[in-house]
Short mmCIF file of C-alpha atoms and ligand atoms in Angstrom, two decimals:
data_model
loop_
_atom_site.label_atom_id
_atom_site.label_comp_id
_atom_site.label_asym_id
_atom_site.label_seq_id
_atom_site.Cartn_x
_atom_site.Cartn_y
_atom_site.Cartn_z
CA MET A 4 -31.83 -79.55 -31.60
CA PRO A 5 -33.12 -80.60 -28.24
CA GLU A 6 -33.34 -77.58 -25.76
CA SER A 7 -31.79 -77.80 -22.12
CA SER A 8 -30.68 -75.44 -19.85
CA PHE A 9 -26.65 -74.45 -19.75
CA LEU A 10 -26.70 -76.10 -16.45
CA GLU A 11 -28.67 -79.73 -16.88
CA THR A 12 -25.81 -79.44 -19.86
CA VAL A 13 -23.12 -79.38 -17.59
CA GLU A 14 -24.26 -81.60 -14.48
CA SER A 15 -25.63 -84.59 -17.03
CA ARG A 16 -21.85 -84.05 -19.02
CA ARG A 17 -19.62 -86.98 -18.02
CA SER A 18 -16.71 -88.69 -19.12
CA ILE A 19 -17.93 -91.88 -20.91
CA ARG A 20 -15.71 -94.84 -21.05
CA GLU A 21 -18.49 -96.99 -23.35
CA PHE A 22 -20.20 -95.94 -26.36
CA LEU A 23 -23.47 -97.06 -28.61
CA PRO A 24 -21.75 -98.04 -31.76
CA GLU A 25 -24.39 -95.10 -33.23
CA ALA A 26 -22.41 -92.30 -35.93
CA VAL A 27 -21.97 -88.96 -34.68
CA PRO A 28 -24.04 -87.45 -37.28
CA GLN A 29 -22.00 -84.40 -39.39
CA ASP A 30 -24.03 -81.25 -38.34
CA VAL A 31 -23.98 -82.44 -34.48
CA LEU A 32 -19.87 -82.69 -35.25
CA ASP A 33 -20.03 -79.27 -36.97
CA ARG A 34 -22.40 -77.45 -34.67
CA ALA A 35 -20.12 -78.57 -31.53
CA ILE A 36 -16.72 -77.67 -33.56
CA ASP A 37 -18.45 -74.39 -34.43
CA ALA A 38 -18.94 -73.71 -30.72
CA ALA A 39 -15.77 -74.73 -29.99
CA LEU A 40 -13.91 -71.94 -32.16
CA LEU A 41 -15.96 -69.77 -30.03
CA ALA A 42 -13.62 -70.47 -27.35
CA PRO A 43 -11.75 -67.46 -25.91
CA SER A 44 -7.90 -67.90 -26.60
CA SER A 45 -4.76 -66.30 -25.49
CA SER A 46 -4.45 -62.90 -27.27
CA ASN A 47 -7.58 -64.65 -29.36
CA LEU A 48 -4.53 -66.25 -31.29
CA GLN A 49 -6.98 -69.27 -31.19
CA PRO A 50 -3.61 -71.73 -31.27
CA TRP A 51 -5.74 -75.29 -32.45
CA GLU A 52 -6.58 -77.34 -34.72
CA PHE A 53 -9.88 -80.05 -34.61
CA VAL A 54 -8.50 -83.24 -36.70
CA ILE A 55 -10.65 -85.74 -37.36
CA LEU A 56 -10.08 -89.29 -37.30
CA ARG A 57 -11.84 -90.36 -40.56
CA SER A 58 -10.01 -93.10 -42.25
CA PRO A 59 -9.90 -96.74 -40.57
CA GLU A 60 -5.65 -96.79 -40.64
CA ALA A 61 -5.57 -93.32 -39.09
CA ARG A 62 -8.24 -94.53 -36.87
CA GLN A 63 -6.28 -97.51 -35.59
CA VAL A 64 -2.89 -96.02 -35.03
CA ALA A 65 -5.01 -93.78 -33.08
CA GLU A 66 -6.65 -95.88 -30.71
CA ALA A 67 -3.31 -97.53 -29.72
CA ALA A 68 -1.79 -94.57 -29.45
CA CYS A 69 -4.46 -93.60 -26.89
CA LEU A 70 -2.99 -96.80 -25.32
CA ASP A 71 -6.08 -98.96 -26.74
CA GLN A 72 -8.38 -97.11 -23.66
CA LEU A 73 -11.58 -98.35 -24.15
CA PRO A 74 -13.54 -94.86 -25.03
CA ALA A 75 -10.86 -94.87 -27.61
CA LYS A 76 -12.11 -98.40 -29.22
CA SER A 77 -15.97 -98.09 -28.48
CA ALA A 78 -16.09 -93.98 -29.44
CA PRO A 79 -18.04 -93.97 -33.11
CA LEU A 80 -15.79 -91.01 -33.54
CA LEU A 81 -12.45 -89.84 -32.03
CA VAL A 82 -11.10 -86.22 -32.88
CA ALA A 83 -7.34 -85.39 -31.95
CA LEU A 84 -7.15 -81.31 -30.06
CA VAL A 85 -3.57 -80.05 -31.37
CA THR A 86 -2.26 -77.01 -30.20
CA ARG A 87 -0.34 -75.48 -33.08
CA ARG A 88 1.63 -71.78 -31.35
CA ASP A 89 3.55 -72.25 -34.50
CA THR A 90 0.50 -70.64 -36.52
CA TRP A 91 1.02 -67.27 -34.31
CA ASN A 92 2.41 -65.33 -37.22
CA ARG A 93 0.18 -66.13 -39.75
CA ASN A 94 -3.12 -65.95 -37.33
CA ARG A 95 -1.67 -62.49 -35.89
CA GLU A 96 -1.68 -61.42 -39.55
CA GLU A 97 -5.39 -62.85 -40.33
CA ILE A 98 -6.27 -60.52 -37.22
CA LEU A 99 -4.73 -57.49 -38.34
CA ARG A 100 -5.86 -57.79 -41.95
CA VAL A 101 -9.46 -58.56 -40.77
CA PHE A 102 -8.86 -55.90 -38.90
CA ALA A 103 -8.14 -53.75 -41.60
CA SER A 104 -11.14 -54.75 -43.39
CA ARG A 105 -13.07 -53.49 -41.61
CA GLY A 106 -11.75 -49.83 -41.55
CA PRO A 107 -8.18 -47.99 -40.78
CA LEU A 108 -6.04 -49.50 -38.18
CA ARG A 109 -6.05 -48.35 -34.85
CA LYS A 110 -3.16 -47.76 -32.94
CA SER A 111 -3.80 -50.37 -30.13
CA GLN A 112 -4.26 -52.79 -32.57
CA THR A 113 -1.04 -51.89 -34.76
CA THR A 114 0.71 -52.02 -31.70
CA TYR A 115 -0.34 -55.13 -29.56
CA TYR A 116 -0.31 -57.34 -33.09
CA GLY A 117 2.45 -55.46 -34.90
CA LYS A 118 4.80 -55.40 -31.86
CA LEU A 119 3.72 -56.85 -28.62
CA ILE A 120 2.69 -60.38 -30.32
CA PRO A 121 5.85 -60.72 -31.99
CA MET A 122 8.23 -59.68 -29.29
CA ILE A 123 6.50 -62.67 -26.63
CA TYR A 124 6.35 -65.14 -29.93
CA THR A 125 9.64 -64.81 -30.94
CA THR A 126 11.53 -67.40 -29.00
CA GLY A 127 15.16 -67.04 -31.51
CA PRO A 128 17.44 -69.82 -32.62
CA PHE A 129 16.73 -73.66 -30.79
CA GLY A 130 14.52 -70.95 -28.69
CA LEU A 131 17.71 -69.40 -26.77
CA LEU A 132 15.97 -66.40 -26.67
CA GLY A 133 13.14 -67.70 -24.70
CA PRO A 134 14.99 -68.32 -21.11
CA LEU A 135 16.39 -64.68 -21.91
CA LYS A 136 13.22 -63.24 -22.28
CA ARG A 137 11.94 -64.88 -19.14
CA GLY A 138 14.47 -63.96 -17.15
CA VAL A 139 14.43 -60.29 -17.64
CA SER A 140 10.90 -60.46 -17.07
CA ARG A 141 11.39 -61.92 -13.69
CA LEU A 142 13.92 -59.26 -13.36
CA ILE A 143 11.91 -56.07 -14.05
CA SER A 144 9.10 -57.87 -12.18
CA LEU A 145 10.96 -57.20 -8.97
CA PHE A 146 10.30 -53.30 -9.93
CA LYS A 147 6.61 -53.73 -11.63
CA PRO A 148 4.03 -55.92 -12.12
CA THR A 149 5.48 -58.25 -15.66
CA PRO A 150 3.83 -60.92 -17.24
CA SER A 151 6.61 -64.13 -18.10
CA LEU A 152 6.73 -63.89 -21.22
CA GLY A 153 8.15 -65.50 -24.26
CA SER A 154 10.05 -68.88 -23.52
CA ARG A 155 8.88 -71.97 -24.95
CA VAL A 156 7.47 -73.09 -21.63
CA ASP A 157 5.13 -70.29 -21.03
CA LEU A 158 4.01 -70.19 -25.25
CA ARG A 159 3.21 -74.35 -24.34
CA ILE A 160 1.17 -73.40 -21.55
CA MET A 161 -0.47 -70.45 -23.35
CA ALA A 162 -1.51 -73.06 -26.13
CA HIS A 163 -2.69 -75.75 -23.94
CA LYS A 164 -4.91 -73.51 -21.99
CA SER A 165 -6.56 -72.25 -25.15
CA ALA A 166 -6.80 -75.45 -26.44
CA ALA A 167 -8.08 -76.77 -23.45
CA LEU A 168 -11.02 -74.00 -23.06
CA ALA A 169 -12.10 -75.28 -26.59
CA ALA A 170 -11.95 -78.99 -25.59
CA ALA A 171 -14.56 -78.08 -22.75
CA THR A 172 -16.59 -75.72 -24.92
CA PHE A 173 -16.81 -78.75 -27.50
CA MET A 174 -17.85 -81.46 -24.86
CA LEU A 175 -20.51 -79.39 -23.82
CA ALA A 176 -22.05 -78.46 -26.94
CA LEU A 177 -21.70 -82.30 -27.60
CA ARG A 178 -23.60 -82.33 -24.66
CA ALA A 179 -26.29 -79.90 -25.63
CA GLU A 180 -27.18 -81.96 -28.33
CA GLY A 181 -27.52 -85.25 -26.53
CA TYR A 182 -24.12 -86.44 -27.51
CA ASP A 183 -21.13 -87.62 -24.93
CA SER A 184 -17.44 -87.48 -25.04
CA CYS A 185 -14.32 -88.28 -22.88
CA PRO A 186 -11.22 -86.12 -23.00
CA MET A 187 -7.97 -88.50 -23.10
CA GLU A 188 -4.03 -87.30 -22.15
CA GLY A 189 -3.68 -90.74 -21.46
CA PHE A 190 -1.98 -91.27 -25.21
CA ASP A 191 1.37 -91.60 -26.57
CA PRO A 192 2.65 -88.34 -27.37
CA TRP A 193 4.92 -89.19 -30.10
CA ARG A 194 3.27 -91.70 -31.78
CA ALA A 195 0.25 -89.24 -31.68
CA LYS A 196 2.59 -86.58 -33.16
CA ALA A 197 3.86 -89.16 -35.92
CA LEU A 198 0.11 -89.97 -37.12
CA LEU A 199 -0.76 -86.42 -37.67
CA GLY A 200 1.88 -85.39 -39.41
CA LEU A 201 2.86 -82.63 -36.56
CA PRO A 202 5.62 -79.90 -36.89
CA ARG A 203 7.78 -78.67 -34.12
CA GLY A 204 5.68 -76.25 -32.43
CA ALA A 205 2.58 -78.38 -32.51
CA GLU A 206 1.46 -80.88 -29.82
CA VAL A 207 -1.90 -83.32 -29.08
CA ASN A 208 -3.52 -81.32 -26.24
CA MET A 209 -5.76 -84.47 -26.11
CA PHE A 210 -8.31 -87.13 -27.79
CA LEU A 211 -11.58 -86.67 -27.67
CA ALA A 212 -13.86 -89.79 -27.86
CA ILE A 213 -17.21 -88.92 -29.13
CA GLY A 214 -20.72 -90.99 -29.64
CA LYS A 215 -23.85 -91.88 -27.35
CA ARG A 216 -23.25 -92.93 -24.07
CA SER A 217 -24.08 -96.84 -23.77
CA GLU A 218 -25.53 -98.25 -20.12
CA LYS A 219 -22.41 -99.16 -19.14
CA GLY A 220 -20.63 -95.50 -20.12
CA ILE A 221 -20.78 -93.99 -16.35
CA TRP A 222 -18.10 -96.60 -14.51
CA TRP A 223 -18.54 -94.60 -11.10
CA ASP A 224 -21.04 -91.58 -9.36
CA ARG A 225 -19.21 -88.29 -9.91
CA VAL A 226 -16.52 -87.80 -6.86
CA LEU A 227 -16.64 -84.25 -6.10
CA MET A 228 -13.53 -82.97 -3.25
CA PRO A 229 -14.70 -80.53 -0.07
CA ARG A 230 -15.77 -76.84 -1.96
CA GLU A 231 -13.30 -75.73 0.95
CA TRP A 232 -10.49 -77.55 -0.27
CA VAL A 233 -10.58 -76.02 -3.91
CA VAL A 234 -12.54 -72.53 -2.75
CA ARG A 235 -11.08 -69.67 -0.95
CA GLU A 236 -11.39 -65.78 -0.54
CA LEU A 237 -8.32 -63.69 0.31
C1 FMN B 24 -7.41 -83.38 -19.43
C2 FMN B 24 -7.76 -84.53 -19.26
C3 FMN B 24 -7.38 -85.85 -19.38
C4 FMN B 24 -8.14 -86.82 -18.89
N1 FMN B 24 -7.62 -87.83 -19.52
C5 FMN B 24 -8.63 -88.97 -19.79
C6 FMN B 24 -8.05 -90.29 -20.15
O1 FMN B 24 -6.78 -90.71 -20.76
N2 FMN B 24 -8.97 -91.34 -20.27
C7 FMN B 24 -9.85 -91.60 -19.12
O2 FMN B 24 -10.76 -92.56 -19.13
N3 FMN B 24 -10.37 -90.03 -18.85
C8 FMN B 24 -9.47 -89.09 -18.47
N4 FMN B 24 -10.53 -87.85 -18.61
C9 FMN B 24 -11.45 -88.54 -17.53
C10 FMN B 24 -11.55 -87.50 -16.04
O3 FMN B 24 -11.11 -89.09 -16.04
C11 FMN B 24 -13.00 -87.31 -15.37
O4 FMN B 24 -13.37 -86.23 -16.22
C12 FMN B 24 -12.97 -87.25 -14.28
O5 FMN B 24 -13.14 -88.50 -13.44
C13 FMN B 24 -13.86 -86.37 -13.50
O6 FMN B 24 -15.12 -87.37 -14.10
P1 FMN B 24 -16.19 -86.68 -15.14
O7 FMN B 24 -15.72 -85.81 -16.29
O8 FMN B 24 -17.20 -87.93 -15.47
O9 FMN B 24 -17.27 -85.84 -14.44
C14 FMN B 24 -9.72 -86.53 -18.78
C15 FMN B 24 -9.79 -85.79 -18.29
C16 FMN B 24 -9.27 -84.36 -18.74
C17 FMN B 24 -9.89 -83.07 -18.12
#
């Protein structure tokens, strides 16, 4: 594995629009996924799924869903990163099971994963409980600090935040091994969802085109906003 410093990795990562036709080795992909799975996630619920688009049929549909963007068409490998907020119950049970296998459950663990998480994630029939929970949170926040909990929008945002962190980790891990990527949110979400056979409560966060950059892979030099626009102190 080539060695590079963290900052070299961050600085050399670019969104690559044209790739070399060189396959991504399975071990490189596996290590990058292993790294991505270490990304932080809301309540450690890991509401994500990496779908590797291997079959030529799936690949063809995915390219079209990605609006035939050049990175999608030229990359040797396409991956869809999916948010799975529908897995919260399975995943919190798994967390409790693993905790229990390590020793007696602590009260904080059973309260958090046994009571609080179901309260946050249950949205009731047709999601009707969501707006109610959001309204109650807003009301309580007038008197004491309260998170906005449990509307479908809140839960979607939570899942997309966590998935995006996994995507960033994935792309940096690939870069650390000399591979490149292009994150893409320019896609047709309905066609992408149908292609991947996603249930309600699952959405494509982004597609990731992966490979090695070609000479024409970087379309323009970096443009950064002035630092004072994006950093401030209070
Ligand atoms: C959430 C997200 C969605 C993006 N969608 C696309 C896309 O659909 N197509 C594309 O070519 N680049 C896409 N990009 C890449 C951005 O254009 C790119 O990150 C930005 O121009 C900065 O360039 P750099 O990544 O090379 O530093 C996306 C990036 C992010 C983070």
